[in-house]
Amino acid sequence: MNALKDVKETLLMGPGPSCVPPAVYAALGLPTIGHLDPRFIAVMNEIKSMLQQVMQTKNEVTLPMSGTGSAGMETCFVNMIEPGDRVLVLINGVFGQRMQDVATRLGAQVDTLEFEWGTPVQVGAVRAKLANNRYRIVAVVHAETSTGVRSPVAEIGALVRSAGALYMVDGVTSLGGIPVTLDAWGVDIFYSGTQKCLSCPPGLAPVSFSPRAVEKLRNRKTKVPNWYLDVSMIINYWQGAKRAYHHTAPINMLYGLHAALDTILQEGLEPVFARHRAAHEQLVAGLEAMGMQMLVAPEYRLPMLNAVKIPAGVDEAAVRSRLLTEHGIEIGAGLGPLAGKIWRFGLMGHTARPENVERVLRSLESVL
Ligand SMILES: *Cc1c(COP(=O)(O)O)cnc(C)c1O
């Protein structure tokens, strides 16, 4: 009995995980060493500095949490929220809904503004809400993976800053695929994940806290209610001359993240973004040539997550299943109100290459 023997290379074109480049696989297989070994501390320091470059931030508290993107979301809320804090969550898909759920469980007083799935958060609605209410935190998803929509995080950030709230942004899908500039946008609290555009297997959640966010953390009246994700303790492992054990770091996953970040920075952020845009344009042109329609208006489309309407009379699940079993390609289904209505084609990180787009278009044509 060994299910591992059936695992084989798959072209990952869904909403994540994405394809992993050889340099990352090689790093994952390096010898495991101790989590307080000075050679490992050196690896950690380079990861922090590369994360700051990819996120375009000077934030000292920038580090990968142990866990997937959702652990990053939980980390941000659990460290920032004290019971009764007023939080505004902007929702236009699954991950905004998840933020609302997480914040509510922590005893925050949560307000929401909801927007139709497939459309972005509207800046005017946020402005009106902030004019009449005071919040400690305003939270938004930059790249909504459930619909393929990019929201205007820079414009929202300017409003949040002048309203005196802390600004939280979900960059799980955007980081490494489109520009993410935390300091320029005034983002205070940020989280991401490794398996989308960073092209590292799932398992880590890079986060970043601005000095204002760290001040809120330091001034808490109550302990962070989750021991494992308590950033006030974890920074003593990630910062300073002498490091203190909190929990054993996932050593080999961190090697993988190091290699993934290094791969991106070697290519250069601008060329990486341009490669995502080019793959997206090639895919959209191919799908439209086959008579299909995109869900999202061109100006709000994400290059790394392409939602396309399923043509009438097509058994959408059968198409996805045949793509996987006969062509070795995974694509994503619709979620929530979009289930059965769209397919989601991911072009994330290492997946976003012309030969891969060519292959999925040819395979889809043959299956249809
Ligand atoms: C994937 C994703 C998450 C959750 O990440 P997991 O790694 O699945 O825990 C959160 N937000 C967005 C926008 C995502 O795309």
PDB file of C-alpha atoms and ligand atoms in Angstrom, residues 15-16 67-73 95-96 98 141-146 170-174 191-196 202-204 348, ligand 1:
ATOM      1  CA  PRO A  15      -6.516  28.873  -7.285  1.00  0.00           C
ATOM      2  CA  GLY A  16      -3.417  27.405  -5.579  1.00  0.00           C
ATOM      3  CA  GLY A  67       0.782  27.624   8.826  1.00  0.00           C
ATOM      4  CA  THR A  68      -0.997  28.421   5.571  1.00  0.00           C
ATOM      5  CA  GLY A  69      -2.500  31.742   4.455  1.00  0.00           C
ATOM      6  CA  SER A  70      -5.468  31.335   6.797  1.00  0.00           C
ATOM      7  CA  ALA A  71      -3.037  31.104   9.733  1.00  0.00           C
ATOM      8  CA  GLY A  72      -1.701  34.462   8.512  1.00  0.00           C
ATOM      9  CA  MET A  73      -5.246  35.862   8.578  1.00  0.00           C
ATOM     10  CA  PHE A  95     -11.958  35.514   1.756  1.00  0.00           C
ATOM     11  CA  GLY A  96     -13.659  38.714   2.944  1.00  0.00           C
ATOM     12  CA  ARG A  98     -13.617  34.438   6.190  1.00  0.00           C
ATOM     13  CA  VAL A 141      -8.698  41.498   0.409  1.00  0.00           C
ATOM     14  CA  HIS A 142      -6.372  42.832  -2.294  1.00  0.00           C
ATOM     15  CA  ALA A 143      -6.788  39.955  -4.761  1.00  0.00           C
ATOM     16  CA  GLU A 144     -10.079  38.064  -4.209  1.00  0.00           C
ATOM     17  CA  THR A 145      -9.202  34.550  -5.344  1.00  0.00           C
ATOM     18  CA  SER A 146     -12.818  33.378  -5.346  1.00  0.00           C
ATOM     19  CA  ASP A 170      -4.965  40.191   2.635  1.00  0.00           C
ATOM     20  CA  GLY A 171      -2.213  39.707   0.049  1.00  0.00           C
ATOM     21  CA  VAL A 172      -2.314  35.912  -0.141  1.00  0.00           C
ATOM     22  CA  THR A 173      -2.886  35.812  -3.889  1.00  0.00           C
ATOM     23  CA  SER A 174      -1.431  39.186  -4.883  1.00  0.00           C
ATOM     24  CA  TYR A 191      -0.575  38.587   5.550  1.00  0.00           C
ATOM     25  CA  SER A 192       0.112  36.280   2.643  1.00  0.00           C
ATOM     26  CA  GLY A 193       0.723  32.606   1.876  1.00  0.00           C
ATOM     27  CA  THR A 194       3.415  30.642   0.110  1.00  0.00           C
ATOM     28  CA  GLN A 195       1.485  28.496  -2.388  1.00  0.00           C
ATOM     29  CA  LYS A 196       0.043  31.171  -4.632  1.00  0.00           C
ATOM     30  CA  PRO A 202       1.648  25.486   1.210  1.00  0.00           C
ATOM     31  CA  GLY A 203       2.748  25.746   4.820  1.00  0.00           C
ATOM     32  CA  LEU A 204       3.932  29.264   5.667  1.00  0.00           C
ATOM     33  CA  MET A 348       0.375  31.978 -10.309  1.00  0.00           C
TER      34      MET A 348
HETATM   35  C1  LIG B   1      -5.805  31.047  -0.498  1.00  0.00           C
HETATM   36  C2  LIG B   1      -6.248  32.288   0.182  1.00  0.00           C
HETATM   37  C3  LIG B   1      -6.366  32.399   1.581  1.00  0.00           C
HETATM   38  C4  LIG B   1      -6.198  31.222   2.499  1.00  0.00           C
HETATM   39  O1  LIG B   1      -4.998  30.607   2.370  1.00  0.00           O
HETATM   40  P1  LIG B   1      -4.813  29.055   2.743  1.00  0.00           P
HETATM   41  O2  LIG B   1      -3.379  28.854   2.382  1.00  0.00           O
HETATM   42  O3  LIG B   1      -5.773  28.283   1.918  1.00  0.00           O
HETATM   43  O4  LIG B   1      -5.037  28.899   4.199  1.00  0.00           O
HETATM   44  C5  LIG B   1      -6.721  33.615   2.124  1.00  0.00           C
HETATM   45  N1  LIG B   1      -6.967  34.684   1.323  1.00  0.00           N
HETATM   46  C6  LIG B   1      -6.888  34.618  -0.012  1.00  0.00           C
HETATM   47  C7  LIG B   1      -7.169  35.837  -0.829  1.00  0.00           C
HETATM   48  C8  LIG B   1      -6.528  33.419  -0.617  1.00  0.00           C
HETATM   49  O5  LIG B   1      -6.448  33.348  -1.949  1.00  0.00           O
END
